[in-house]
């Protein structure tokens, strides 16, 4: 199991309105191009938000990743990505 964040919404900050799923694997290094992944949603971090710019978006994504790590550590009793 690998911890991830997965915005399953449109990207209003960039003017996108089509829904899509982007899974961001935390601390993963490798090539998954063409692979099939199974995603399990455990907890919603926040509602969809439009940001004033890329800097605010990056700041929020860093916060989202920190929250996902905390949730994974509490659920698994270990750091995300470790056996």
Backbone as ProteinMPNN parsed JSONL, in Angstrom:
{"seq_chain_A": "XXXXXXXXXXXXXXXXXXXXXXXXXXXXXXXXXXXXXXXXXXXXXXXXXXXXXXXXXXXXXXXXXXXXXXXXXXXXXXXXXXX", "coords_chain_A": {"N_chain_A": [[0.847, -1.182, 0.0], [0.488, 2.208, -0.764], [0.651, 5.576, 0.2], [-1.393, 8.244, -0.916], [-2.568, 11.264, -2.493], [-5.622, 12.204, -3.986], [-7.093, 14.141, -5.999], [-10.3, 14.334, -7.132], [-11.707, 15.91, -9.039], [-12.577, 18.85, -10.991], [-10.249, 21.313, -12.294], [-10.404, 24.281, -11.303], [-8.673, 26.468, -10.934], [-7.053, 26.512, -13.147], [-8.825, 26.893, -15.162], [-10.12, 24.611, -16.002], [-12.847, 22.412, -16.482], [-13.71, 19.846, -16.815], [-14.284, 16.77, -15.224], [-11.842, 14.777, -13.565], [-9.526, 12.263, -12.438], [-6.716, 12.529, -10.529], [-4.098, 10.873, -9.264], [-1.778, 11.238, -6.816], [1.03, 9.783, -5.887], [2.63, 9.48, -2.871], [5.978, 9.849, -2.035], [6.788, 7.977, -3.943], [8.765, 6.406, -6.371], [9.199, 5.622, -9.604], [8.132, 3.939, -12.637], [4.999, 3.982, -13.806], [3.614, 4.065, -16.104], [1.026, 3.143, -18.196], [0.215, 1.18, -16.467], [-2.24, -0.534, -14.449], [-3.974, 0.689, -11.737], [-5.267, 0.227, -8.455], [-7.403, 2.125, -6.566], [-8.22, 3.21, -3.387], [-10.461, 5.082, -1.623], [-10.071, 6.724, 1.367], [-10.382, 8.895, 3.073], [-11.756, 12.143, 2.939], [-10.037, 15.061, 2.24], [-10.482, 17.816, 1.752], [-12.748, 20.284, 0.382], [-13.322, 21.115, -3.099], [-11.437, 23.817, -4.331], [-10.873, 27.013, -5.714], [-7.919, 28.623, -6.565], [-5.991, 31.655, -6.215], [-3.663, 31.654, -7.613], [-0.76, 29.803, -8.83], [1.114, 29.599, -6.737], [-0.393, 29.657, -4.346], [-1.855, 27.333, -4.757], [0.206, 25.374, -4.757], [1.052, 25.619, -2.103], [-1.244, 24.726, -0.747], [-1.377, 22.091, -1.704], [0.938, 21.02, -0.548], [0.152, 21.113, 2.107], [-2.029, 19.329, 1.968], [-0.671, 16.927, 1.389], [0.82, 16.615, 3.741], [-1.284, 16.244, 5.555], [-2.362, 13.835, 4.529], [-0.233, 12.099, 5.038], [-0.257, 12.118, 7.863], [-2.789, 10.933, 8.376], [-2.375, 8.407, 7.214], [-0.271, 7.415, 8.752], [-1.518, 7.245, 11.259], [-3.514, 5.364, 10.66], [-2.083, 3.103, 9.73], [-0.08, 2.774, 11.531], [2.552, 3.249, 10.991], [5.097, 4.928, 9.076], [4.055, 6.289, 5.945], [4.496, 4.318, 3.009], [6.48, 2.692, 4.042], [7.385, -0.648, 5.016]], "CA_chain_A": [[0.0, 0.0, 0.0], [1.195, 3.481, -0.863], [-0.192, 6.718, 0.515], [-1.541, 9.157, -2.049], [-3.695, 12.19, -2.525], [-6.308, 11.969, -5.26], [-8.162, 15.083, -6.329], [-11.242, 13.753, -8.097], [-12.533, 17.064, -9.384], [-12.044, 19.686, -12.047], [-9.191, 22.213, -11.823], [-10.876, 25.634, -11.603], [-7.577, 27.429, -10.945], [-6.507, 26.533, -14.5], [-9.911, 27.034, -16.116], [-10.609, 23.306, -16.433], [-14.144, 22.092, -15.901], [-13.974, 18.417, -16.973], [-13.872, 16.007, -14.046], [-10.822, 13.767, -13.781], [-8.898, 11.759, -11.214], [-5.26, 12.59, -10.531], [-3.594, 10.232, -8.056], [-0.407, 11.639, -6.536], [1.625, 8.825, -4.965], [3.582, 10.158, -1.999], [7.271, 9.175, -1.866], [6.936, 6.881, -4.899], [9.661, 6.646, -7.489], [9.106, 4.5, -10.53], [7.398, 4.158, -13.869], [3.709, 3.283, -13.805], [2.946, 4.364, -17.363], [0.305, 2.008, -18.754], [-0.174, 0.233, -15.412], [-3.562, -0.398, -13.856], [-3.873, 0.871, -10.293], [-6.498, 0.177, -7.669], [-7.406, 3.261, -5.645], [-9.237, 3.13, -2.338], [-10.638, 6.361, -0.956], [-10.156, 6.509, 2.806], [-10.838, 10.096, 3.765], [-11.76, 13.382, 2.153], [-9.204, 16.073, 2.893], [-11.078, 19.15, 1.662], [-13.612, 20.541, -0.769], [-12.677, 21.74, -4.246], [-11.219, 25.236, -4.131], [-10.163, 27.737, -6.763], [-6.857, 29.411, -5.95], [-5.64, 32.88, -6.934], [-2.521, 31.383, -8.48], [-0.027, 28.56, -8.642], [1.783, 29.571, -5.436], [-1.381, 29.26, -3.34], [-2.158, 25.931, -5.023], [1.34, 24.578, -4.274], [1.008, 25.654, -0.633], [-2.333, 23.857, -0.319], [-1.003, 20.706, -2.002], [1.895, 20.617, 0.488], [-0.661, 20.868, 3.303], [-2.786, 18.099, 1.709], [0.254, 15.801, 1.515], [1.113, 16.471, 5.171], [-2.471, 15.646, 6.185], [-2.442, 12.44, 4.082], [0.793, 11.37, 5.801], [-0.754, 11.956, 9.237], [-3.872, 9.948, 8.363], [-1.805, 7.096, 6.916], [0.49, 6.993, 9.928], [-2.483, 6.856, 12.291], [-4.236, 4.166, 10.233], [-1.204, 1.967, 9.541], [0.851, 2.675, 12.647], [3.91, 3.383, 10.484], [5.22, 5.989, 8.074], [3.606, 5.874, 4.619], [5.494, 3.791, 2.09], [7.389, 1.765, 4.71], [6.732, -1.942, 5.324]], "C_chain_A": [[0.886, 1.236, 0.0], [0.213, 4.596, -0.568], [-0.227, 7.668, -0.671], [-2.608, 10.193, -1.741], [-4.321, 12.027, -3.906], [-7.429, 12.972, -5.48], [-9.051, 14.503, -7.428], [-12.235, 14.814, -8.538], [-11.966, 17.755, -10.609], [-11.007, 20.628, -11.448], [-9.569, 23.657, -12.139], [-9.769, 26.676, -11.652], [-7.007, 27.59, -12.347], [-7.592, 26.588, -15.564], [-10.457, 25.72, -16.642], [-11.928, 22.987, -15.735], [-14.554, 20.642, -16.128], [-13.478, 17.697, -15.731], [-12.835, 14.963, -14.441], [-10.254, 13.344, -12.435], [-7.393, 11.816, -11.407], [-4.779, 12.002, -9.214], [-2.116, 10.583, -7.914], [0.159, 10.697, -5.472], [2.739, 9.504, -4.181], [4.814, 9.275, -1.818], [7.432, 7.969, -2.789], [7.879, 7.304, -6.011], [9.588, 5.422, -8.389], [8.281, 4.875, -11.736], [6.126, 3.329, -13.854], [2.949, 3.51, -15.101], [2.32, 3.094, -17.929], [-0.151, 0.981, -17.724], [-1.598, 0.51, -14.952], [-3.391, -0.33, -12.346], [-5.243, 0.729, -9.656], [-6.396, 1.272, -6.622], [-8.544, 3.083, -4.657], [-9.288, 4.486, -1.633], [-10.895, 6.113, 0.522], [-10.758, 7.709, 3.513], [-10.775, 11.298, 2.826], [-10.986, 14.444, 2.916], [-9.85, 17.45, 2.894], [-11.984, 19.233, 0.442], [-12.786, 21.15, -1.903], [-12.601, 23.24, -4.03], [-10.524, 25.814, -5.35], [-9.148, 28.643, -6.08], [-6.517, 30.609, -6.829], [-4.483, 32.647, -7.898], [-1.808, 30.111, -8.09], [0.642, 28.479, -7.27], [0.828, 29.139, -4.326], [-1.761, 27.788, -3.514], [-1.045, 25.028, -4.496], [1.349, 24.5, -2.752], [-0.073, 24.714, -0.108], [-2.0, 22.387, -0.568], [-0.002, 20.182, -0.978], [1.152, 20.301, 1.788], [-1.462, 19.563, 3.15], [-1.901, 16.87, 1.894], [0.593, 15.553, 2.977], [-0.067, 15.825, 5.898], [-2.598, 14.178, 5.791], [-1.428, 11.581, 4.821], [0.308, 11.095, 7.231], [-1.84, 10.889, 9.308], [-3.331, 8.541, 8.134], [-1.028, 6.554, 8.104], [-0.444, 6.52, 11.031], [-3.174, 5.539, 11.926], [-3.343, 2.933, 10.189], [-0.223, 1.768, 10.702], [2.309, 2.775, 12.212], [3.919, 4.523, 9.466], [4.738, 5.46, 6.732], [4.745, 5.388, 3.757], [6.487, 2.839, 2.718], [6.665, 0.464, 5.043], [6.314, -2.046, 6.775]], "O_chain_A": [[1.907, 1.288, 0.686], [-0.927, 4.566, -1.031], [0.781, 7.873, -1.346], [-3.437, 10.017, -0.848], [-3.624, 11.744, -4.88], [-8.588, 12.685, -5.18], [-8.581, 14.219, -8.529], [-13.448, 14.637, -8.425], [-10.986, 17.293, -11.195], [-10.897, 20.731, -10.227], [-9.107, 24.207, -13.138], [-9.91, 27.68, -12.35], [-6.532, 28.667, -12.707], [-7.317, 26.356, -16.741], [-11.188, 25.711, -17.633], [-12.097, 23.261, -14.547], [-15.628, 20.234, -15.688], [-12.385, 17.975, -15.239], [-12.928, 14.344, -15.501], [-10.482, 14.0, -11.419], [-6.857, 11.22, -12.341], [-5.028, 12.577, -8.155], [-1.306, 10.264, -8.783], [-0.19, 10.801, -4.296], [3.68, 10.04, -4.765], [4.699, 8.095, -1.487], [8.148, 7.029, -2.445], [7.797, 8.42, -6.525], [9.889, 4.309, -7.957], [7.79, 5.998, -11.843], [6.183, 2.1, -13.885], [1.766, 3.183, -15.191], [3.004, 2.088, -18.118], [-0.831, 0.016, -18.072], [-2.095, 1.632, -15.05], [-2.741, -1.188, -11.747], [-6.258, 1.077, -10.26], [-5.419, 1.34, -5.877], [-9.687, 2.838, -5.042], [-8.281, 4.969, -1.114], [-11.817, 5.385, 0.889], [-11.552, 7.558, 4.442], [-9.848, 11.435, 2.028], [-11.248, 14.695, 4.092], [-9.787, 18.173, 3.888], [-11.975, 18.352, -0.418], [-11.679, 21.64, -1.679], [-13.57, 23.865, -3.6], [-9.673, 25.158, -5.95], [-9.48, 29.349, -5.128], [-6.729, 30.579, -8.041], [-4.342, 33.364, -8.889], [-2.198, 29.427, -7.144], [0.728, 27.393, -6.697], [1.199, 28.346, -3.461], [-1.964, 27.078, -2.529], [-1.328, 24.017, -3.853], [1.62, 23.445, -2.18], [0.149, 23.989, 0.861], [-2.305, 21.533, 0.264], [-0.081, 19.02, -0.579], [1.484, 19.34, 2.482], [-1.56, 18.782, 4.097], [-2.33, 15.881, 2.489], [0.648, 14.402, 3.411], [0.124, 14.962, 6.755], [-2.913, 13.348, 6.643], [-1.734, 10.448, 5.193], [0.446, 9.982, 7.74], [-1.819, 10.038, 10.197], [-3.772, 7.591, 8.781], [-1.118, 5.369, 8.423], [-0.184, 5.5, 11.669], [-3.393, 4.695, 12.795], [-3.773, 1.841, 10.561], [0.388, 0.707, 10.829], [3.207, 2.427, 12.978], [2.867, 5.012, 9.054], [4.984, 4.298, 6.407], [5.832, 5.966, 3.764], [7.275, 2.225, 1.999], [5.465, 0.474, 5.32], [5.757, -3.064, 7.186]]}, "name": "protein", "num_of_chains": 1, "seq": "XXXXXXXXXXXXXXXXXXXXXXXXXXXXXXXXXXXXXXXXXXXXXXXXXXXXXXXXXXXXXXXXXXXXXXXXXXXXXXXXXXX"}
